[in-house]
mmCIF file of C-alpha atoms in Angstrom:
data_model
loop_
_atom_site.group_PDB
_atom_site.id
_atom_site.type_symbol
_atom_site.label_atom_id
_atom_site.label_comp_id
_atom_site.label_asym_id
_atom_site.label_seq_id
_atom_site.Cartn_x
_atom_site.Cartn_y
_atom_site.Cartn_z
ATOM 1 C CA MET F 1 19.467 32.099 60.455
ATOM 2 C CA GLU F 2 18.261 31.906 64.015
ATOM 3 C CA ASP F 3 18.929 28.585 65.742
ATOM 4 C CA PRO F 4 20.120 25.119 64.580
ATOM 5 C CA ASP F 5 17.822 23.446 67.117
ATOM 6 C CA GLY F 6 14.642 25.164 65.960
ATOM 7 C CA GLU F 7 11.591 23.183 64.890
ATOM 8 C CA MET F 8 11.513 22.109 61.246
ATOM 9 C CA ALA F 9 8.938 23.977 59.181
ATOM 10 C CA GLY F 10 6.357 22.140 57.110
ATOM 11 C CA PRO F 11 5.785 22.556 53.352
ATOM 12 C CA HIS F 12 3.146 25.270 53.660
ATOM 13 C CA PRO F 13 5.232 27.768 55.685
ATOM 14 C CA VAL F 14 8.184 27.055 53.382
ATOM 15 C CA ARG F 15 6.072 27.672 50.289
ATOM 16 C CA GLU F 16 4.755 30.899 51.797
ATOM 17 C CA SER F 17 8.278 32.011 52.721
ATOM 18 C CA LEU F 18 9.535 31.343 49.200
ATOM 19 C CA GLY F 19 6.650 33.382 47.796
ATOM 20 C CA LEU F 20 7.464 36.292 50.084
ATOM 21 C CA LEU F 21 11.135 36.040 49.122
ATOM 22 C CA SER F 22 10.191 36.172 45.448
ATOM 23 C CA ASP F 23 8.099 39.270 46.144
ATOM 24 C CA LEU F 24 11.068 40.908 47.861
ATOM 25 C CA PHE F 25 13.294 40.341 44.840
ATOM 26 C CA GLU F 26 10.654 41.718 42.486
ATOM 27 C CA LEU F 27 10.303 44.831 44.648
ATOM 28 C CA GLU F 28 14.075 45.296 44.784
ATOM 29 C CA GLN F 29 14.262 44.960 41.017
ATOM 30 C CA ALA F 30 11.513 47.572 40.640
ATOM 31 C CA ARG F 31 13.369 49.899 43.031
ATOM 32 C CA ILE F 32 16.578 49.592 40.993
ATOM 33 C CA MET F 33 14.731 50.264 37.745
ATOM 34 C CA ALA F 34 13.037 53.335 39.225
ATOM 35 C CA GLU F 35 16.370 54.737 40.415
ATOM 36 C CA GLU F 36 18.029 54.126 37.067
ATOM 37 C CA LEU F 37 15.169 55.703 35.112
ATOM 38 C CA GLN F 38 15.370 58.753 37.332
ATOM 39 C CA ASN F 39 19.113 59.068 36.701
ATOM 40 C CA ALA F 40 19.049 57.986 33.059
ATOM 41 C CA THR F 41 21.531 59.627 30.671
ATOM 42 C CA GLN F 42 22.981 58.809 27.286
ATOM 43 C CA ASP F 43 26.176 57.571 28.921
ATOM 44 C CA ALA F 44 27.031 53.900 28.246
ATOM 45 C CA LEU F 45 28.527 53.670 31.739
ATOM 46 C CA ASP F 46 25.084 54.349 33.185
ATOM 47 C CA ASP F 47 23.656 51.542 31.060
ATOM 48 C CA ALA F 48 26.414 49.261 32.303
ATOM 49 C CA ARG F 49 25.683 50.210 35.906
ATOM 50 C CA PHE F 50 22.018 49.334 35.456
ATOM 51 C CA LEU F 51 22.840 45.911 33.978
ATOM 52 C CA LEU F 52 25.432 45.249 36.670
ATOM 53 C CA ARG F 53 22.975 45.983 39.458
ATOM 54 C CA LEU F 54 20.384 43.638 37.952
ATOM 55 C CA GLU F 55 22.977 40.922 37.392
ATOM 56 C CA ASN F 56 24.238 41.219 40.953
ATOM 57 C CA LEU F 57 20.673 40.889 42.212
ATOM 58 C CA LEU F 58 19.336 38.113 40.000
ATOM 59 C CA ASP F 59 22.247 36.026 38.700
ATOM 60 C CA ARG F 60 24.737 34.794 41.294
ATOM 61 C CA THR F 61 26.536 32.208 39.121
ATOM 62 C CA GLN F 62 29.963 32.516 37.517
ATOM 63 C CA GLY F 63 29.738 29.516 35.197
ATOM 64 C CA TYR F 64 29.185 25.770 34.957
ATOM 65 C CA VAL F 65 30.482 23.695 37.863
ATOM 66 C CA PRO F 66 32.904 21.515 35.802
ATOM 67 C CA HIS F 67 34.497 24.675 34.388
ATOM 68 C CA LEU F 68 34.703 26.283 37.817
ATOM 69 C CA GLU F 69 36.344 23.148 39.211
ATOM 70 C CA SER F 70 38.990 23.254 36.499
ATOM 71 C CA ILE F 71 39.617 26.961 37.028
ATOM 72 C CA THR F 72 39.863 26.570 40.806
ATOM 73 C CA ARG F 73 42.415 23.777 40.541
ATOM 74 C CA ARG F 74 44.504 25.594 37.958
ATOM 75 C CA LEU F 75 44.516 28.824 39.942
ATOM 76 C CA PHE F 76 45.441 27.395 43.323
ATOM 77 C CA GLU F 77 47.411 24.176 42.785
ATOM 78 C CA PRO F 78 50.669 26.105 42.179
ATOM 79 C CA LEU F 79 50.059 27.904 45.501
ATOM 80 C CA ALA F 80 49.030 24.859 47.562
ATOM 81 C CA ALA F 81 51.950 24.985 50.001
ATOM 82 C CA GLU F 82 51.694 28.750 50.510
ATOM 83 C CA CYS F 83 47.908 28.570 51.035
ATOM 84 C CA ILE F 84 48.165 25.726 53.555
ATOM 85 C CA GLU F 85 50.753 27.694 55.522
ATOM 86 C CA ALA F 86 48.786 30.959 55.464
ATOM 87 C CA LEU F 87 45.146 29.781 55.443
ATOM 88 C CA GLY F 88 45.391 26.285 56.881
ATOM 89 C CA PHE F 89 44.129 24.639 53.678
ATOM 90 C CA SER F 90 44.486 24.840 49.910
ATOM 91 C CA PRO F 91 41.564 26.205 47.845
ATOM 92 C CA ALA F 92 42.687 23.751 45.140
ATOM 93 C CA ASP F 93 41.158 21.016 47.338
ATOM 94 C CA ILE F 94 37.718 22.668 47.407
ATOM 95 C CA PRO F 95 36.338 20.696 44.408
ATOM 96 C CA VAL F 96 37.359 17.408 46.078
ATOM 97 C CA LEU F 97 35.752 18.399 49.374
ATOM 98 C CA LEU F 98 32.540 19.537 47.715
ATOM 99 C CA GLU F 99 32.319 16.316 45.711
ATOM 100 C CA ALA F 100 32.636 14.309 48.926
ATOM 101 C CA ILE F 101 29.801 16.337 50.431
ATOM 102 C CA ARG F 102 27.690 15.773 47.304
ATOM 103 C CA VAL F 103 28.234 12.004 47.501
ATOM 104 C CA SER F 104 27.284 12.051 51.178
ATOM 105 C CA VAL F 105 24.084 14.015 50.511
ATOM 106 C CA GLN F 106 23.153 11.721 47.618
ATOM 107 C CA ALA F 107 23.549 8.674 49.853
ATOM 108 C CA LEU F 108 21.395 10.334 52.521
ATOM 109 C CA PHE F 109 18.723 11.139 49.914
ATOM 110 C CA GLU F 110 18.602 7.523 48.797
ATOM 111 C CA ARG F 111 18.288 6.276 52.394
ATOM 112 C CA ARG F 112 15.493 8.698 53.227
ATOM 113 C CA SER F 113 13.685 7.920 49.964
ATOM 114 C CA GLU F 114 13.690 4.245 50.836
ATOM 115 C CA GLU F 115 12.574 4.941 54.405
ATOM 116 C CA GLU F 116 9.732 7.110 53.091
ATOM 117 C CA HIS F 117 8.044 4.027 51.624
ATOM 118 C CA THR F 118 7.983 2.358 55.048
ATOM 119 C CA ILE F 119 6.032 5.199 56.706
ATOM 120 C CA ASP F 120 2.315 4.630 57.255
ATOM 121 C CA PRO F 121 0.491 7.432 55.336
ATOM 122 C CA ASP F 122 -2.185 7.548 58.033
ATOM 123 C CA GLU F 123 0.455 8.671 60.535
ATOM 124 C CA VAL F 124 1.528 11.629 58.339
ATOM 125 C CA PRO F 125 -0.062 15.017 59.212
ATOM 126 C CA GLY F 126 -2.436 16.416 56.596
ATOM 127 C CA GLU F 127 -6.109 16.512 55.740
ATOM 128 C CA THR F 128 -5.786 15.225 52.161
ATOM 129 C CA ASP F 129 -3.622 12.712 50.307
ATOM 130 C CA GLU F 130 -1.943 15.609 48.520
ATOM 131 C CA GLU F 131 -1.005 17.319 51.783
ATOM 132 C CA ARG F 132 0.314 14.091 53.284
ATOM 133 C CA ALA F 133 2.398 13.409 50.138
ATOM 134 C CA ALA F 134 3.827 16.945 50.388
ATOM 135 C CA MET F 135 4.736 16.348 54.018
ATOM 136 C CA LEU F 136 6.550 13.123 53.117
ATOM 137 C CA MET F 137 8.542 14.807 50.345
ATOM 138 C CA SER F 138 9.341 17.650 52.722
ATOM 139 C CA TRP F 139 10.628 15.143 55.227
ATOM 140 C CA VAL F 140 12.900 13.637 52.565
ATOM 141 C CA PHE F 141 14.321 16.898 51.222
ATOM 142 C CA PHE F 142 14.470 18.981 54.405
ATOM 143 C CA GLY F 143 16.476 16.221 56.023
ATOM 144 C CA LEU F 144 19.241 16.592 53.446
ATOM 145 C CA VAL F 145 20.463 19.716 55.242
ATOM 146 C CA ASN F 146 20.491 19.100 58.960
ATOM 147 C CA PRO F 147 21.054 22.377 60.803
ATOM 148 C CA THR F 148 22.602 20.441 63.674
ATOM 149 C CA GLY F 149 25.241 19.177 61.240
ATOM 150 C CA ASN F 150 25.515 16.671 58.385
ATOM 151 C CA PHE F 151 29.211 15.847 58.778
ATOM 152 C CA ASP F 152 32.357 16.541 60.768
ATOM 153 C CA PRO F 153 36.001 17.085 59.737
ATOM 154 C CA ASP F 154 36.907 13.455 60.419
ATOM 155 C CA GLU F 155 34.279 12.185 57.974
ATOM 156 C CA LEU F 156 35.388 14.546 55.202
ATOM 157 C CA SER F 157 39.046 13.789 55.846
ATOM 158 C CA SER F 158 38.386 10.069 55.594
ATOM 159 C CA ALA F 159 36.387 10.499 52.359
ATOM 160 C CA THR F 160 38.959 12.744 50.636
ATOM 161 C CA GLY F 161 42.326 11.814 52.080
ATOM 162 C CA ILE F 162 42.935 15.448 52.998
ATOM 163 C CA GLU F 163 44.431 16.036 56.431
ATOM 164 C CA ARG F 164 41.870 16.637 59.154
ATOM 165 C CA SER F 165 43.423 19.942 60.214
ATOM 166 C CA GLN F 166 43.118 21.261 56.653
ATOM 167 C CA VAL F 167 39.487 20.119 56.379
ATOM 168 C CA GLU F 168 38.660 21.844 59.654
ATOM 169 C CA SER F 169 40.366 25.056 58.498
ATOM 170 C CA PHE F 170 38.327 24.934 55.285
ATOM 171 C CA LEU F 171 35.056 24.512 57.196
ATOM 172 C CA GLU F 172 35.852 27.208 59.756
ATOM 173 C CA THR F 173 36.927 29.669 57.061
ATOM 174 C CA PHE F 174 33.640 29.290 55.175
ATOM 175 C CA THR F 175 31.346 29.146 58.228
ATOM 176 C CA SER F 176 28.714 31.811 58.936
ATOM 177 C CA GLU F 177 27.447 31.905 62.497
ATOM 178 C CA TRP F 178 23.760 31.827 63.380
ATOM 179 C CA ARG F 179 22.327 35.321 63.955
ATOM 180 C CA SER F 180 25.501 36.771 62.388
ATOM 181 C CA GLN F 181 23.897 39.430 60.162
ATOM 182 C CA PRO F 182 20.851 41.019 61.811
ATOM 183 C CA THR F 183 21.090 44.024 59.446
ATOM 184 C CA PHE F 184 20.598 41.895 56.336
ATOM 185 C CA ARG F 185 17.092 42.921 55.288
ATOM 186 C CA ARG F 186 16.956 43.539 51.521
ATOM 187 C CA PRO F 187 18.083 41.322 48.622
ATOM 188 C CA GLY F 188 20.523 44.032 47.575
ATOM 189 C CA ASP F 189 22.269 44.113 50.967
ATOM 190 C CA VAL F 190 25.638 42.397 51.411
ATOM 191 C CA ASN F 191 24.938 38.797 52.413
ATOM 192 C CA VAL F 192 27.787 37.157 54.360
ATOM 193 C CA PHE F 193 26.272 33.744 53.692
ATOM 194 C CA ARG F 194 26.854 34.214 49.962
ATOM 195 C CA ARG F 195 30.599 33.646 50.378
ATOM 196 C CA ARG F 196 30.568 31.719 53.648
ATOM 197 C CA PRO F 197 27.721 29.209 53.165
ATOM 198 C CA VAL F 198 28.767 26.658 55.809
ATOM 199 C CA LEU F 199 26.487 26.405 58.855
ATOM 200 C CA ARG F 200 27.839 25.437 62.268
ATOM 201 C CA GLY F 201 25.688 22.766 63.885
ATOM 202 C CA HIS F 202 26.279 20.979 67.140
ATOM 203 C CA PRO F 203 29.904 21.087 68.400
ATOM 204 C CA GLY F 204 32.268 19.860 65.699
ATOM 205 C CA ARG F 205 29.566 19.340 63.073
ATOM 206 C CA TYR F 206 28.668 21.340 59.968
ATOM 207 C CA SER F 207 26.227 21.492 57.046
ATOM 208 C CA ILE F 208 26.192 23.326 53.698
ATOM 209 C CA PRO F 209 22.770 23.991 52.131
ATOM 210 C CA LEU F 210 24.309 25.048 48.783
ATOM 211 C CA PRO F 211 27.807 23.541 48.624
ATOM 212 C CA TRP F 212 28.614 24.497 45.030
ATOM 213 C CA SER F 213 28.051 28.191 45.773
ATOM 214 C CA ILE F 214 31.597 28.239 47.170
ATOM 215 C CA LEU F 215 33.005 27.633 43.681
ATOM 216 C CA HIS F 216 31.074 30.576 42.245
ATOM 217 C CA GLU F 217 32.625 32.955 44.770
ATOM 218 C CA VAL F 218 36.060 31.441 45.380
ATOM 219 C CA VAL F 219 38.002 34.061 43.371
ATOM 220 C CA PRO F 220 36.497 37.197 44.986
ATOM 221 C CA TRP F 221 36.511 35.390 48.352
ATOM 222 C CA PHE F 222 40.238 34.693 48.081
ATOM 223 C CA LYS F 223 41.008 38.285 47.137
ATOM 224 C CA THR F 224 39.163 39.732 50.135
ATOM 225 C CA GLU F 225 40.459 36.994 52.448
ATOM 226 C CA VAL F 226 44.142 37.633 51.795
ATOM 227 C CA GLU F 227 43.606 41.396 51.980
ATOM 228 C CA SER F 228 41.725 41.210 55.288
ATOM 229 C CA ARG F 229 44.440 38.994 56.787
ATOM 230 C CA GLY F 230 47.265 41.145 55.459
ATOM 231 C CA LEU F 231 48.793 38.260 53.481
ATOM 232 C CA ASP F 232 50.678 40.442 51.009
ATOM 233 C CA GLU F 233 53.150 37.765 49.901
ATOM 234 C CA LEU F 234 50.367 35.286 49.150
ATOM 235 C CA LYS F 235 48.425 37.983 47.302
ATOM 236 C CA SER F 236 51.444 38.768 45.104
ATOM 237 C CA ALA F 237 52.050 35.074 44.430
ATOM 238 C CA TYR F 238 48.398 34.641 43.455
ATOM 239 C CA LEU F 239 48.491 37.577 41.047
ATOM 240 C CA ARG F 240 51.458 36.025 39.252
ATOM 241 C CA ALA F 241 50.007 32.523 39.233
ATOM 242 C CA SER F 242 46.533 33.637 38.128
ATOM 243 C CA GLY F 243 47.878 35.354 35.025
ATOM 244 C CA GLU F 244 49.713 32.196 33.987
ATOM 245 C CA ALA F 245 46.707 30.025 34.825
ATOM 246 C CA VAL F 246 44.259 32.055 32.728
ATOM 247 C CA GLU F 247 46.576 32.060 29.719
ATOM 248 C CA ALA F 248 47.076 28.285 30.047
ATOM 249 C CA LEU F 249 43.331 27.643 30.309
ATOM 250 C CA VAL F 250 42.700 29.730 27.191
ATOM 251 C CA VAL F 251 45.348 27.836 25.217
ATOM 252 C CA GLU F 252 44.039 24.447 26.359
ATOM 253 C CA GLY F 253 40.464 25.350 25.427
ATOM 254 C CA LEU F 254 41.435 26.615 21.988
ATOM 255 C CA ALA F 255 43.666 23.614 21.317
ATOM 256 C CA TYR F 256 40.791 21.301 22.251
ATOM 257 C CA VAL F 257 38.473 23.030 19.768
ATOM 258 C CA PHE F 258 40.811 23.871 16.866
ATOM 259 C CA GLY F 259 43.778 21.528 17.359
ATOM 260 C CA SER F 260 47.116 22.271 19.000
ATOM 261 C CA ASP F 261 48.850 22.757 15.623
ATOM 262 C CA ARG F 262 46.779 25.916 15.028
ATOM 263 C CA VAL F 263 47.296 27.504 18.439
ATOM 264 C CA PHE F 264 50.399 29.537 19.297
ATOM 265 C CA ALA F 265 50.922 30.812 22.845
ATOM 266 C CA ASN F 266 53.304 33.515 24.062
ATOM 267 C CA VAL F 267 54.523 34.594 20.644
ATOM 268 C CA GLU F 268 55.967 37.871 19.399
ATOM 269 C CA TYR F 269 55.899 39.744 16.103
ATOM 270 C CA PRO F 270 58.340 42.374 14.754
ATOM 271 C CA VAL F 271 57.387 46.029 15.108
ATOM 272 C CA GLY F 272 60.484 47.617 13.583
ATOM 273 C CA GLY F 273 63.846 48.778 14.820
ATOM 274 C CA GLY F 274 64.717 45.293 16.011
ATOM 275 C CA ASN F 275 61.863 45.364 18.515
ATOM 276 C CA TRP F 276 59.170 42.755 19.035
ATOM 277 C CA ALA F 277 55.676 42.989 20.552
ATOM 278 C CA GLU F 278 53.995 40.092 22.327
ATOM 279 C CA LEU F 279 50.736 38.234 21.821
ATOM 280 C CA ASP F 280 49.150 36.030 24.463
ATOM 281 C CA THR F 281 47.568 33.635 21.977
ATOM 282 C CA LEU F 282 47.205 33.359 18.214
ATOM 283 C CA VAL F 283 44.962 30.886 16.380
ATOM 284 C CA THR F 284 45.396 30.415 12.622
ATOM 285 C CA LEU F 285 42.319 29.239 10.732
ATOM 286 C CA GLY F 286 43.355 29.138 7.100
ATOM 287 C CA ARG F 287 43.712 32.758 6.012
ATOM 288 C CA HIS F 288 41.821 33.985 9.077
ATOM 289 C CA ALA F 289 43.237 34.371 12.589
ATOM 290 C CA LEU F 290 42.071 34.873 16.153
ATOM 291 C CA ILE F 291 44.158 37.122 18.411
ATOM 292 C CA LEU F 292 43.473 36.753 22.121
ATOM 293 C CA GLU F 293 44.568 38.710 25.167
ATOM 294 C CA ALA F 294 43.760 37.154 28.558
ATOM 295 C CA LYS F 295 43.258 39.146 31.769
ATOM 296 C CA SER F 296 43.083 37.686 35.272
ATOM 297 C CA ASN F 297 42.448 40.947 37.115
ATOM 298 C CA ALA F 298 39.907 40.599 39.916
ATOM 299 C CA LEU F 299 36.676 42.546 39.721
ATOM 300 C CA HIS F 300 35.887 44.766 42.683
ATOM 301 C CA ASP F 301 32.701 44.120 44.647
ATOM 302 C CA ALA F 302 31.701 47.753 44.209
ATOM 303 C CA TYR F 303 31.847 47.191 40.444
ATOM 304 C CA ARG F 304 29.419 44.288 40.765
ATOM 305 C CA ARG F 305 27.037 46.572 42.638
ATOM 306 C CA GLY F 306 27.260 49.228 39.919
ATOM 307 C CA ASP F 307 29.841 51.718 41.212
ATOM 308 C CA THR F 308 30.335 54.044 38.227
ATOM 309 C CA GLU F 309 33.938 54.892 39.066
ATOM 310 C CA ARG F 310 34.836 51.227 39.371
ATOM 311 C CA ILE F 311 33.051 50.494 36.097
ATOM 312 C CA GLY F 312 35.261 53.020 34.340
ATOM 313 C CA TYR F 313 38.367 51.434 35.847
ATOM 314 C CA HIS F 314 37.384 47.938 34.749
ATOM 315 C CA VAL F 315 36.416 49.096 31.252
ATOM 316 C CA THR F 316 39.961 50.365 30.860
ATOM 317 C CA ASP F 317 41.482 47.275 32.434
ATOM 318 C CA LEU F 318 39.401 44.586 30.720
ATOM 319 C CA LEU F 319 38.441 46.165 27.393
ATOM 320 C CA ASP F 320 40.593 49.141 26.412
ATOM 321 C CA THR F 321 43.921 47.613 27.447
ATOM 322 C CA PRO F 322 43.578 44.153 25.816
ATOM 323 C CA PHE F 323 42.101 45.528 22.609
ATOM 324 C CA GLY F 324 44.820 48.152 22.536
ATOM 325 C CA GLN F 325 47.445 45.424 22.938
ATOM 326 C CA THR F 326 46.026 43.414 20.032
ATOM 327 C CA GLY F 327 45.442 46.422 17.766
ATOM 328 C CA ARG F 328 48.912 46.530 16.220
ATOM 329 C CA ALA F 329 48.930 42.767 15.616
ATOM 330 C CA SER F 330 45.557 43.036 13.877
ATOM 331 C CA ARG F 331 47.255 45.326 11.350
ATOM 332 C CA TYR F 332 50.544 43.429 11.102
ATOM 333 C CA LEU F 333 49.071 40.078 10.111
ATOM 334 C CA PRO F 334 46.639 41.181 7.335
ATOM 335 C CA GLY F 335 49.353 43.571 6.148
ATOM 336 C CA GLY F 336 51.484 40.632 5.037
ATOM 337 C CA GLY F 337 53.234 39.833 8.307
ATOM 338 C CA THR F 338 54.060 36.142 8.582
ATOM 339 C CA ARG F 339 57.184 36.212 10.762
ATOM 340 C CA LEU F 340 56.792 35.338 14.443
ATOM 341 C CA ARG F 341 58.968 34.060 17.247
ATOM 342 C CA HIS F 342 58.448 32.164 20.474
ATOM 343 C CA ARG F 343 58.847 34.510 23.434
ATOM 344 C CA ASP F 344 60.476 31.930 25.714
ATOM 345 C CA THR F 345 62.967 30.413 23.268
ATOM 346 C CA GLY F 346 63.469 33.203 20.751
ATOM 347 C CA GLN F 347 62.922 30.725 17.892
ATOM 348 C CA VAL F 348 61.652 32.492 14.757
ATOM 349 C CA PHE F 349 59.053 30.789 12.560
ATOM 350 C CA GLU F 350 56.693 31.602 9.694
ATOM 351 C CA ILE F 351 52.916 31.238 9.432
ATOM 352 C CA PRO F 352 50.781 31.239 6.271
ATOM 353 C CA PRO F 353 49.514 34.660 5.104
ATOM 354 C CA ILE F 354 46.516 36.050 6.978
ATOM 355 C CA ASP F 355 43.794 38.106 5.316
ATOM 356 C CA SER F 356 41.552 38.898 8.296
ATOM 357 C CA VAL F 357 41.525 38.697 12.086
ATOM 358 C CA ASP F 358 39.157 38.761 15.046
ATOM 359 C CA ARG F 359 40.356 40.160 18.348
ATOM 360 C CA ILE F 360 39.139 38.615 21.591
ATOM 361 C CA ALA F 361 39.611 39.767 25.182
ATOM 362 C CA VAL F 362 39.313 37.002 27.801
ATOM 363 C CA SER F 363 38.477 37.717 31.438
ATOM 364 C CA LEU F 364 38.870 35.326 34.364
ATOM 365 C CA GLU F 365 35.583 36.509 35.864
ATOM 366 C CA ARG F 366 32.252 36.981 34.141
ATOM 367 C CA ILE F 367 31.686 40.477 32.716
ATOM 368 C CA ASP F 368 28.442 40.034 30.755
ATOM 369 C CA PRO F 369 27.243 43.675 31.047
ATOM 370 C CA LEU F 370 30.571 44.974 29.724
ATOM 371 C CA VAL F 371 30.438 42.484 26.861
ATOM 372 C CA LEU F 372 26.915 43.572 25.903
ATOM 373 C CA LEU F 373 27.969 47.227 25.837
ATOM 374 C CA GLY F 374 31.561 46.714 24.723
ATOM 375 C CA ASP F 375 31.332 48.639 21.456
ATOM 376 C CA GLN F 376 29.904 51.655 23.310
ATOM 377 C CA LEU F 377 32.309 51.495 26.258
ATOM 378 C CA LEU F 378 35.604 51.107 24.412
ATOM 379 C CA ALA F 379 37.649 54.302 24.233
ATOM 380 C CA GLU F 380 38.338 53.526 20.570
ATOM 381 C CA PRO F 381 35.791 51.032 19.198
ATOM 382 C CA PRO F 382 37.653 48.538 16.985
ATOM 383 C CA GLU F 383 37.059 48.698 13.276
ATOM 384 C CA PRO F 384 36.476 45.449 11.390
ATOM 385 C CA VAL F 385 39.744 44.090 10.037
#
């Protein structure tokens, strides 16, 4: 990222640059593998660290865009007023803003594609028809991200109905300046652009080469943003709201698949002495049941990069704790327990007898390496029930 007014590169330098970038990632992957082989042990945490480092290097996605849109809205809509006051905009509006940008880019693509057919091929640089065709396609695609700016806050505000001041706060918050990270040299280095992918163009104008990347990083971005600004009240409000949002999303997804009559949220079961223990979600499937515990805890960046101490913390938080919480219920139900009650209302009800259960821990953020090694990482691996 050097200068928005620099000369546009042709297809050959771009192709060469992409090849060199691919080589860099392959070398970084080889370096990680060499380090891990040198430090290899029989410890499952070491295996998890290795997988985490590779995932952090090679897979930067958190899920499918429609799912991420739904999660973003559910997480931040309850906090819209607080976010606007503290940040200048609501992250719940991010999907709307990104969709407006997508529509704008699509319209630009269609205009340039039509204009391409009006260009005299003899006036296009290149020694062969293939080279000239590549130059034309480069002209179409490279023009979709104008480093001098594709849009301004007024245009996005008009397209979305969101106040101009909020749109501008959104753009400024996610903007990375040109020449802002001269020390970024290796693929494994922290890349500011990963979480702030907006480019500042000419005064008042912006562009986003990869708009949807914001959705993939919005949760860790928000966590670091409120911490860096010292917004303790907003952080506390988010922690409360995120727990409720994750549980609601789990219930909605299960009800969509199995039917709402089989899904019970926020229920309790008797544990003796007049006491009751809670379950986040229970799904009855004939004489089989699913018991789910949802966790919204944020994952630390150091964990993503393979910090062993952080891995141990998150194993406890995301695996040991939820499976521990569902352990007693997994014995109560197959043991003949049919009596439950709603946590909010206290209403007691009965379910049909259950012979077997599956326990499921749900995390807000992706934890693929921990899932792959879950049976080795759990303090007490669950026995089949």
